[in-house]
Coordinates of C-alpha atoms in Angstrom, one line a residue:
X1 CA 0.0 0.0 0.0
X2 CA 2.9 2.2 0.8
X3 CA 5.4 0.6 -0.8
X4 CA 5.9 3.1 -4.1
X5 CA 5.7 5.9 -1.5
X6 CA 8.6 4.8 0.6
X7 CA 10.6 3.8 -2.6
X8 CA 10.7 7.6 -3.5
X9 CA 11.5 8.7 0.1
X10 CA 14.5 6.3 -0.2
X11 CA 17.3 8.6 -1.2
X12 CA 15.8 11.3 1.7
X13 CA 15.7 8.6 4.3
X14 CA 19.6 7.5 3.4
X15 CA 20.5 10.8 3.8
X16 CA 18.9 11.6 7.0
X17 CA 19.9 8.1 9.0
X18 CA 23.3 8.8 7.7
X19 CA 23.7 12.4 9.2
X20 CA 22.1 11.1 13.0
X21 CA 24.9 8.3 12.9
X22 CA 27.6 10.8 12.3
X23 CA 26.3 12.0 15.9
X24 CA 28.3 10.1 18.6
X25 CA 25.5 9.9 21.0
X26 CA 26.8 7.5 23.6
X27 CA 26.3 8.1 27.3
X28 CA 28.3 11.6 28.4
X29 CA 27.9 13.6 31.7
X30 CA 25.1 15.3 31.8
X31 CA 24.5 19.4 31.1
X32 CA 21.4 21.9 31.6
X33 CA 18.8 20.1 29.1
X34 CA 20.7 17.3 27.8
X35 CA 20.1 14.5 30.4
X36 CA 22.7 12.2 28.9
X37 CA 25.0 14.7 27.5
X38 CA 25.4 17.1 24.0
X39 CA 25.7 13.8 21.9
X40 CA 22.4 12.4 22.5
X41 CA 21.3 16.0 22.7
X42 CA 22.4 16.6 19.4
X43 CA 21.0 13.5 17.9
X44 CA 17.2 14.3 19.1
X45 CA 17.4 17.8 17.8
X46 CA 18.4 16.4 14.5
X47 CA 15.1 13.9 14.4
X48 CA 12.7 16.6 15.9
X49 CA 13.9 18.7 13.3
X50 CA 14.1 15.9 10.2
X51 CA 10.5 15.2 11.4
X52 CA 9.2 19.2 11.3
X53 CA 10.9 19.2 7.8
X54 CA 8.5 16.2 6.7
X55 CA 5.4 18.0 8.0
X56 CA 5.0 16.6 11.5
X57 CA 4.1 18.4 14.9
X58 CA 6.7 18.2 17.3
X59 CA 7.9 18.5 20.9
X60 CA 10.9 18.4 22.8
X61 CA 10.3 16.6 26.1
X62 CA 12.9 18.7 28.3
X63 CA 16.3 16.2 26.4
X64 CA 14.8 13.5 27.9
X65 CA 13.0 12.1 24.5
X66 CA 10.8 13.9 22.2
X67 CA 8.3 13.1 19.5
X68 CA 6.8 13.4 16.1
X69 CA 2.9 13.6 15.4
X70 CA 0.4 12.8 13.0
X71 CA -3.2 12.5 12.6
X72 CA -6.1 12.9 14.8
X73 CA -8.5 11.5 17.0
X74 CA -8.6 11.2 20.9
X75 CA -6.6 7.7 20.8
X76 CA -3.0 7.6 20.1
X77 CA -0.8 4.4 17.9
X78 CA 2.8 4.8 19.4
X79 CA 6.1 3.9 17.7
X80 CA 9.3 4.1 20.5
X81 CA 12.5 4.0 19.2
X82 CA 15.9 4.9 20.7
X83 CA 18.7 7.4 19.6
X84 CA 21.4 7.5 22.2
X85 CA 24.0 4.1 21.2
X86 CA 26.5 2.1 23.0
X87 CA 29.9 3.0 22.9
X88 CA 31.5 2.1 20.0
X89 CA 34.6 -0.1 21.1
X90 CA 37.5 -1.2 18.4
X91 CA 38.1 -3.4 15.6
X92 CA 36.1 -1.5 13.0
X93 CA 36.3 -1.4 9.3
X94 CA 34.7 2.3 9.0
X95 CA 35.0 4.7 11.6
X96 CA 32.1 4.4 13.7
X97 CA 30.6 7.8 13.5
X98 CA 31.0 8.3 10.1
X99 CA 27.5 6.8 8.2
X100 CA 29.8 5.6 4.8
X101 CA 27.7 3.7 2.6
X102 CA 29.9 0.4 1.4
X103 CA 28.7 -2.0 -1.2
X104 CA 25.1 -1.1 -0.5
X105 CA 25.9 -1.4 3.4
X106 CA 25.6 1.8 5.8
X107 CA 28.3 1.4 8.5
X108 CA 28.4 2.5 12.1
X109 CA 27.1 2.8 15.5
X110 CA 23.1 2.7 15.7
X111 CA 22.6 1.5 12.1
X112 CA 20.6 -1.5 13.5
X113 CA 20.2 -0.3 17.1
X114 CA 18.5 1.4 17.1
X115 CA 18.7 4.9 14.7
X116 CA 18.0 3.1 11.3
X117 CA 14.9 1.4 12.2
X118 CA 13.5 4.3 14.5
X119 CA 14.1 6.7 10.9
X120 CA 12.6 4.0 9.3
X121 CA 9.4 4.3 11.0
X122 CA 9.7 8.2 10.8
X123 CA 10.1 7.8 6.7
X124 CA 6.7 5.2 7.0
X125 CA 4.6 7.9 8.6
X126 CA 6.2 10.3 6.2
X127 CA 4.2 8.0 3.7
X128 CA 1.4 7.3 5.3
X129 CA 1.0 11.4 5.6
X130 CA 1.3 11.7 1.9
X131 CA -1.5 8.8 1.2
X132 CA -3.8 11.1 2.7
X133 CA -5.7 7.6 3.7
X134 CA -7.9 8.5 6.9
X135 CA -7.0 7.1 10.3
X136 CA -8.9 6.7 13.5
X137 CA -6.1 7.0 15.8
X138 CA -3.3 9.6 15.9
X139 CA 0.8 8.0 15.4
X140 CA 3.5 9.2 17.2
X141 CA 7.0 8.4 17.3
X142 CA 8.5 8.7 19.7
X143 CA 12.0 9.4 20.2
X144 CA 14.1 8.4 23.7
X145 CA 17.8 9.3 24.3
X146 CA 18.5 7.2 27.5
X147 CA 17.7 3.6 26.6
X148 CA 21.2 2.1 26.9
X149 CA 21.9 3.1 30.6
X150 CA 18.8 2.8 32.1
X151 CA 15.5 4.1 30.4
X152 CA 15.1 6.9 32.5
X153 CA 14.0 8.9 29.1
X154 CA 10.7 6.8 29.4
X155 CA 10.2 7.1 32.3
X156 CA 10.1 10.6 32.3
X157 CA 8.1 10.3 28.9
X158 CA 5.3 8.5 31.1
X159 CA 5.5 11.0 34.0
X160 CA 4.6 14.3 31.7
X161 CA 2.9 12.9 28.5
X162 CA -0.4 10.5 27.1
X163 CA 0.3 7.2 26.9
X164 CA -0.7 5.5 23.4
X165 CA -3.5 2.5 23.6
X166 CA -0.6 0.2 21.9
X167 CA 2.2 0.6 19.5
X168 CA 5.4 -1.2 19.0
X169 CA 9.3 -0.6 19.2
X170 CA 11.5 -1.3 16.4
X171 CA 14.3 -3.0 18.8
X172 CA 14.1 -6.1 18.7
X173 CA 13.4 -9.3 16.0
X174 CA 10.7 -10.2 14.0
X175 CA 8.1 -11.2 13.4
X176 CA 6.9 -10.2 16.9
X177 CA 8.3 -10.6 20.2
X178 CA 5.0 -11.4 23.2
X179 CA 7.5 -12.2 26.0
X180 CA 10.6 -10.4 27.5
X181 CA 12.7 -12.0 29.8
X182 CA 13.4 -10.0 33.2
X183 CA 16.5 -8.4 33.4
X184 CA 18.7 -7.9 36.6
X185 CA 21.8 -5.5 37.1
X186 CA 23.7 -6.8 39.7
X187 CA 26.7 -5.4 41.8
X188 CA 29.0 -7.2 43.8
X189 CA 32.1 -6.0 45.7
X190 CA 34.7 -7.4 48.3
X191 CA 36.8 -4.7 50.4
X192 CA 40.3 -6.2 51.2
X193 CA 42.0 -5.1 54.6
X194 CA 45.3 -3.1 54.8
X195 CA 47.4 -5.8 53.5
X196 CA 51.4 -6.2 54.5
X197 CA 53.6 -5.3 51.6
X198 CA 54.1 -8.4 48.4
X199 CA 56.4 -9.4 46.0
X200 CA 53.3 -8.9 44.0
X201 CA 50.5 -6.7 44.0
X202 CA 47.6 -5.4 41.6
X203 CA 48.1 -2.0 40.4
X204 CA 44.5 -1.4 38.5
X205 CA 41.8 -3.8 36.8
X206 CA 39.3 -3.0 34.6
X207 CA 37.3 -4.7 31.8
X208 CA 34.1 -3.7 30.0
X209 CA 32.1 -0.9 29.0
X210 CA 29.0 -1.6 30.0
X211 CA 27.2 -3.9 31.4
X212 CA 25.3 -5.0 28.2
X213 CA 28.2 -5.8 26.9
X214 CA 30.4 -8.5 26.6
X215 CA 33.8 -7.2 27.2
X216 CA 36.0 -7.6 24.1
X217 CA 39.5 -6.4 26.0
X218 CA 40.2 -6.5 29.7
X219 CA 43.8 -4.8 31.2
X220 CA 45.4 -4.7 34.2
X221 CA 48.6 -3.2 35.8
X222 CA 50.5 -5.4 38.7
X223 CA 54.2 -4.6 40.2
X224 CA 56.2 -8.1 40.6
X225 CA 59.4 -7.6 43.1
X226 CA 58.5 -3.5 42.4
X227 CA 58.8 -3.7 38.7
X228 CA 55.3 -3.2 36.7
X229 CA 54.1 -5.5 34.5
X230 CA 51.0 -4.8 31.7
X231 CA 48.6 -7.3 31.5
X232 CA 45.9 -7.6 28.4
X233 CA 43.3 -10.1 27.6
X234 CA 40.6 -9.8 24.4
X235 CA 37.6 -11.3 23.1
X236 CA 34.4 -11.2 21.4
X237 CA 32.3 -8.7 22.3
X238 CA 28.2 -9.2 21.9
X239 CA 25.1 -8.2 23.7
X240 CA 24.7 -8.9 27.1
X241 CA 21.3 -10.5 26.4
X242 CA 23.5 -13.0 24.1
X243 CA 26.5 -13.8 25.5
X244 CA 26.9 -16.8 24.1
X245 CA 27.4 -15.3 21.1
X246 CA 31.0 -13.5 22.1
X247 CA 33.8 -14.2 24.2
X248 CA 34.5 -12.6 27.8
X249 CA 37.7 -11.3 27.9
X250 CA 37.4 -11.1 31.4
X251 CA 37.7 -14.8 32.2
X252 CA 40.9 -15.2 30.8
X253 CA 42.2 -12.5 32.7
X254 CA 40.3 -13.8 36.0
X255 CA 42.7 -17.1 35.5
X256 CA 45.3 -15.5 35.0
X257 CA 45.5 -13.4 37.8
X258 CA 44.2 -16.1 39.9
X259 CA 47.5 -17.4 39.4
X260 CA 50.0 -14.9 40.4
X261 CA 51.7 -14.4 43.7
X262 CA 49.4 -12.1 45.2
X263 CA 47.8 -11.9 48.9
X264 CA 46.3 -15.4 49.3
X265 CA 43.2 -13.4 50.3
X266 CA 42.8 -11.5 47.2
X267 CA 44.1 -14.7 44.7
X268 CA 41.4 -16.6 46.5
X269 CA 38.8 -13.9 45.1
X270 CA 40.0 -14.3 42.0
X271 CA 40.2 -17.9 41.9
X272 CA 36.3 -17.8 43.0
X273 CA 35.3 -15.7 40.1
X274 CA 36.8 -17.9 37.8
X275 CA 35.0 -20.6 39.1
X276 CA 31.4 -19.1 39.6
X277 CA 31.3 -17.0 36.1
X278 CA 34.1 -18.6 34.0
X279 CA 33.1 -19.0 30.8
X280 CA 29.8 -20.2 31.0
X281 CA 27.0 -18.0 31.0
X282 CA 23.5 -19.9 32.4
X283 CA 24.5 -19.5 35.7
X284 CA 24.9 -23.0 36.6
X285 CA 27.9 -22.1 38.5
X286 CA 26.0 -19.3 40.2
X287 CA 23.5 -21.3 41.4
X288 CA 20.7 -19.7 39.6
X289 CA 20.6 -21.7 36.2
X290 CA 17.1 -21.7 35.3
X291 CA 14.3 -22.1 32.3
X292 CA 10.9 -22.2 31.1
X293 CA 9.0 -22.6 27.6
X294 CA 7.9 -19.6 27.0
X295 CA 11.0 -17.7 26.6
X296 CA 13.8 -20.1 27.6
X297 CA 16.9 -20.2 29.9
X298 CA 18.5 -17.6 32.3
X299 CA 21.9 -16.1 30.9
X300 CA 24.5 -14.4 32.7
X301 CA 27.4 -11.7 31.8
X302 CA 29.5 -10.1 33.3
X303 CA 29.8 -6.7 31.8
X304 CA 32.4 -4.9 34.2
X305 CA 35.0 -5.9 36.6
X306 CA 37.4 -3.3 38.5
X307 CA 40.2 -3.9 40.8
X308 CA 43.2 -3.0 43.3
X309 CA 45.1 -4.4 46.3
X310 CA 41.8 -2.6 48.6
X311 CA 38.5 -3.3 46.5
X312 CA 37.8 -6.3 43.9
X313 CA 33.8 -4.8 41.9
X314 CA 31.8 -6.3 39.1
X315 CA 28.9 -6.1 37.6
X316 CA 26.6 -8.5 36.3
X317 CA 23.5 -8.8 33.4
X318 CA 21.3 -11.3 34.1
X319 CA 18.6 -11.8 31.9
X320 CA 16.0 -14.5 33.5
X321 CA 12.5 -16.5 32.3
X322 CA 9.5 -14.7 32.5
X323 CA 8.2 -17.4 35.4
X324 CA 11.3 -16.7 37.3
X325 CA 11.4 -14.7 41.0
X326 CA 13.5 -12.0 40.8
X327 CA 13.6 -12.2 45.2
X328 CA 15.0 -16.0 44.7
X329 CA 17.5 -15.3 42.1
X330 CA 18.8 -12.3 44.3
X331 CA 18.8 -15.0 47.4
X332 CA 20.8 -17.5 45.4
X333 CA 23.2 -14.9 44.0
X334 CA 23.7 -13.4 47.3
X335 CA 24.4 -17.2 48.9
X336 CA 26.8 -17.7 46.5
X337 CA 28.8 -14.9 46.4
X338 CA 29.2 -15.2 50.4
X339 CA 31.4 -17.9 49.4
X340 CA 33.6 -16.1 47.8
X341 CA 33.7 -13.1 50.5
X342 CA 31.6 -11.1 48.0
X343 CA 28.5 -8.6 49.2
X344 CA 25.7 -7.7 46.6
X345 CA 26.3 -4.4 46.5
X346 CA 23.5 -2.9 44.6
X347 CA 20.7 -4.0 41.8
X348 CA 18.6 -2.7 39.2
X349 CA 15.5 -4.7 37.7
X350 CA 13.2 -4.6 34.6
X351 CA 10.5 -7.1 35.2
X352 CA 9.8 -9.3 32.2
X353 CA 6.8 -8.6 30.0
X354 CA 4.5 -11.2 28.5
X355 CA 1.8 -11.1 26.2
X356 CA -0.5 -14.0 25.0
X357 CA 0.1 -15.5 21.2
X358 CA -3.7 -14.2 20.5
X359 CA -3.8 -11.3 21.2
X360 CA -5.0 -8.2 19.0
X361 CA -1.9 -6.5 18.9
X362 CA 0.4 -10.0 18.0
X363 CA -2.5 -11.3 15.6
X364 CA -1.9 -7.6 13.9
X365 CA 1.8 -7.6 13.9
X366 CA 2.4 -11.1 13.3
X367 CA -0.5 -10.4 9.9
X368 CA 1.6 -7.5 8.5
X369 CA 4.9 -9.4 9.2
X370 CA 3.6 -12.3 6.9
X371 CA 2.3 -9.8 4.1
X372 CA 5.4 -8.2 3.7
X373 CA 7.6 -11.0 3.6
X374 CA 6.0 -13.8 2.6
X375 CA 7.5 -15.5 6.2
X376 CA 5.0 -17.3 8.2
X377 CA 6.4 -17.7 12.1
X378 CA 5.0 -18.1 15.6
X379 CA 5.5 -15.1 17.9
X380 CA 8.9 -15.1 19.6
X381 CA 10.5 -14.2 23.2
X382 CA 13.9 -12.7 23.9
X383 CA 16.4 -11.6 26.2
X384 CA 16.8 -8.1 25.4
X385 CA 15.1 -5.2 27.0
X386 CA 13.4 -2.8 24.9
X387 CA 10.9 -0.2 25.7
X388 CA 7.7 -2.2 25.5
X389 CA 8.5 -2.5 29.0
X390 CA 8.0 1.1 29.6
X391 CA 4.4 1.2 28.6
X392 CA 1.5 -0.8 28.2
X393 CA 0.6 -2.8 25.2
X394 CA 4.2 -2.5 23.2
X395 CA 6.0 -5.2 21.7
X396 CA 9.1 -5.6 20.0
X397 CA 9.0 -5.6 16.2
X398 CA 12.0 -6.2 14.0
X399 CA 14.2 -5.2 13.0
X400 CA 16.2 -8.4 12.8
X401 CA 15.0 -11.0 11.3
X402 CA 15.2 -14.7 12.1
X403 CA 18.8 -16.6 11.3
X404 CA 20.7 -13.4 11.0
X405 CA 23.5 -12.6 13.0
X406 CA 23.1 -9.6 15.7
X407 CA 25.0 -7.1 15.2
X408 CA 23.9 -4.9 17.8
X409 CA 26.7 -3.6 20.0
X410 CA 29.3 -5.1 17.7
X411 CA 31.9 -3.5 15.9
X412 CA 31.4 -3.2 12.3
X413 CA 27.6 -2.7 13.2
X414 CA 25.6 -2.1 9.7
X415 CA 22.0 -2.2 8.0
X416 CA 21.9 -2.8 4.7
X417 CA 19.7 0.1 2.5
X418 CA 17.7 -3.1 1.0
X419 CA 16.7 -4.0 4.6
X420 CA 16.3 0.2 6.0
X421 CA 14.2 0.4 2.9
X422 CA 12.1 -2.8 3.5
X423 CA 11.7 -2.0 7.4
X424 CA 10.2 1.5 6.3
X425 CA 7.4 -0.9 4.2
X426 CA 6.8 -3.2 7.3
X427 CA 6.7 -0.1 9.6
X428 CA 4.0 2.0 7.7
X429 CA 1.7 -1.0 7.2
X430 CA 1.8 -2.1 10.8
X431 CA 1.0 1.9 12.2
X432 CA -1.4 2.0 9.3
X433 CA -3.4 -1.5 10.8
X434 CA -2.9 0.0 14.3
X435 CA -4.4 3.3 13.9
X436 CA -6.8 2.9 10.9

């Protein structure tokens, strides 16, 4: 219905997703109205004003997210997509933060997560505008710049603004996702006392980024018999909700400092992490290993680990079954980390989300999935969090499809224009069906 539309707008939409990614809108320190720093800042003053240019109404919700409108009526059809990204980390082809187009590929950070798809929906409204087909319900996209580091941009969306009577977010995989597994941030720390002096001793430790991440490089700094000595370790790094998919380069590290001549007391710690985390990630080690059918087993990663001769902190993402207690997990970790001489230092919880397989809003999703692809598949669950948790009646809906590998928080991170393109079809039909 829209397809002709979009294929005109393609050039337009190129040109626009390339200019946000050229933004580096990763996490910074806040300033007065930017919430998560100039970068994201900067990237949601470039869609509110993309969106103005294609006709839409507008607002600017204090830097915390923002939105673009169209249509009328006293019910509202919502689209959430994100803008701020992770950071970008090494081993890339193309810079990051520089939207080239290779070989019908456009490379960089927020092509896939989540920039292209979010402009992709922008461009199918764009279309569905210029049909000048009447709708029942008003769209709006809406546009968040805190999503990686906490969501705190919905949440302040829901504290000031209407809520829409369903939508979707463009965030996750197709054909639609009814059931998000809870996620848990968990912090644990061990304090070391004032320890005599050692023929060895740990300068400095760190790995990771963030804790969605799989840490691809972890370093650390220890003096043997007073002379320093650098330490490295890399891996694979993939999304925290995957980590099977990447390699920790924290475990290697945990061995091998497990295994110098340090204080027995903090060797011992190490030797513990090893053990409990190592390189397995469903928490069998932990204590916690759990499944169910509807969306499948816990996963574990550990996303950041700091260190010295007086404090040994990490950080763990634990994505768990929707039938799963969040209270029992915390019990078990906090059990099992007393082993070690660990405390839980602090936690953070998304509860899961689940939505039954006949529901309106799947049966509509699922319907314009099938249309546009010709791909008949059951509704699906996953591990990552997306902003369907942050209102009612929103699922995840594309933009990866099923067998392709994620590259979401990856280096080399890209969407082809074929796919931007085709998610702009999928996108209009689906708001179209929503608020027809």
């Amino acid at each position: 219905m829209f397809d002709e539309a979009i294929d005109k707008l393609k050039d337009e939409l190129i040109r626009s997703l390339c200019t946000n990614i050229r933004i580096k809108s990763d996490a910074q320190p806040p300033e007065d109205g930017k919430p998560n720093g100039p970068g994201a800042a900067h990237a949601l003053e470039h869609a509110l004003r993309t969106a103005t240019q294609l006709g839409f109404q507008t607002k600017d919700l204090e830097g915390y997210a923002g939105y673009a409108e169209y249509g009328q009526g006293p019910e509202m059809v919502a689209v959430l997509g994100h803008l701020d990204v992770v950071p970008a980390g090494d081993g890339w082809v193309h810079p990051p933060f520089a939207g080239i187009i290779d070989d019908g590929k456009i490379y960089g950070r927020g092509t896939v997560d989540d920039k292209g798809p979010i402009f992709a929906a922008l461009y199918g409204l764009k279309a569905i505008k210029d049909s000048g087909l009447p709708l029942s319900r008003r769209i709006r996209i809406i546009f968040g710049v805190i999503e990686e580091t906490g969501c705190q941009d919905m949440e302040h969306y829901v504290d000031k603004e209407e809520l829409p009577v369903t939508g979707f977010t463009p965030d996750c995989s197709f054909p639609v996702i009814h059931a998000e597994k809870g996620v848990l941030n968990v912090t644990f720390v061990k304090e070391f006392r004032e320890l005599e002096d050692s023929y060895v001793t740990l300068e400095s430790l760190s790995g990771g980024n963030a804790v969605n991440m799989v840490p691809d490089k972890a370093s650390a700094v220890i003096r043997v018999n007073g002379q320093e000595v650098q330490l490295s370790t890399t891996g694979k790094s993939a999304h925290g909700s995957r980590p099977e998919l990447g390699k920790n380069a924290c475990f290697p590290m945990l061995d091998v400092l497990s295994r110098q001549d340090l204080p027995l007391e903090i060797q011992d710690s190490f030797a513990y992490l090893a053990y409990a985390l190592g390189q397995e990630t469903l928490g069998e080690n932990l204590g916690i290993a759990c499944t169910d059918q509807v969306s499948g087993p816990l996963v574990v990663n550990l996303g950041l680990l700091k260190g010295d001769m007086k404090q040994l902190r990490g950080s763990l993402n634990i994505r768990y079954p929707v039938t799963a207690s969040k209270d029992k997990l915390l019990s078990g970790l906090s059990k099992d980390f007393a082993k070690g001489g660990f405390e839980l230092e602090s936690f953070s919880h998304m509860p899961p989300i689940f939505e039954p397989v006949d529901s309106p809003l799947v049966t509509a999703l699922s319907q314009v999935f099938t249309e546009k692809t010709g791909m008949e598949l059951p509704p699906a669950s996953t591990g990552g969090a997306t902003y369907a948790r942050s209102m009612p009646n929103i699922l995840g809906f594309g933009p990866q499809f099923p067998g392709e590998e994620d590259l979401c928080h990856q280096p080399n991170e890209f969407i082809s224009v074929d796919r931007l393109v085709l998610l702009a079809k999928i996108y209009a039909q689906a708001m179209y069906e929503l608020a027809k």
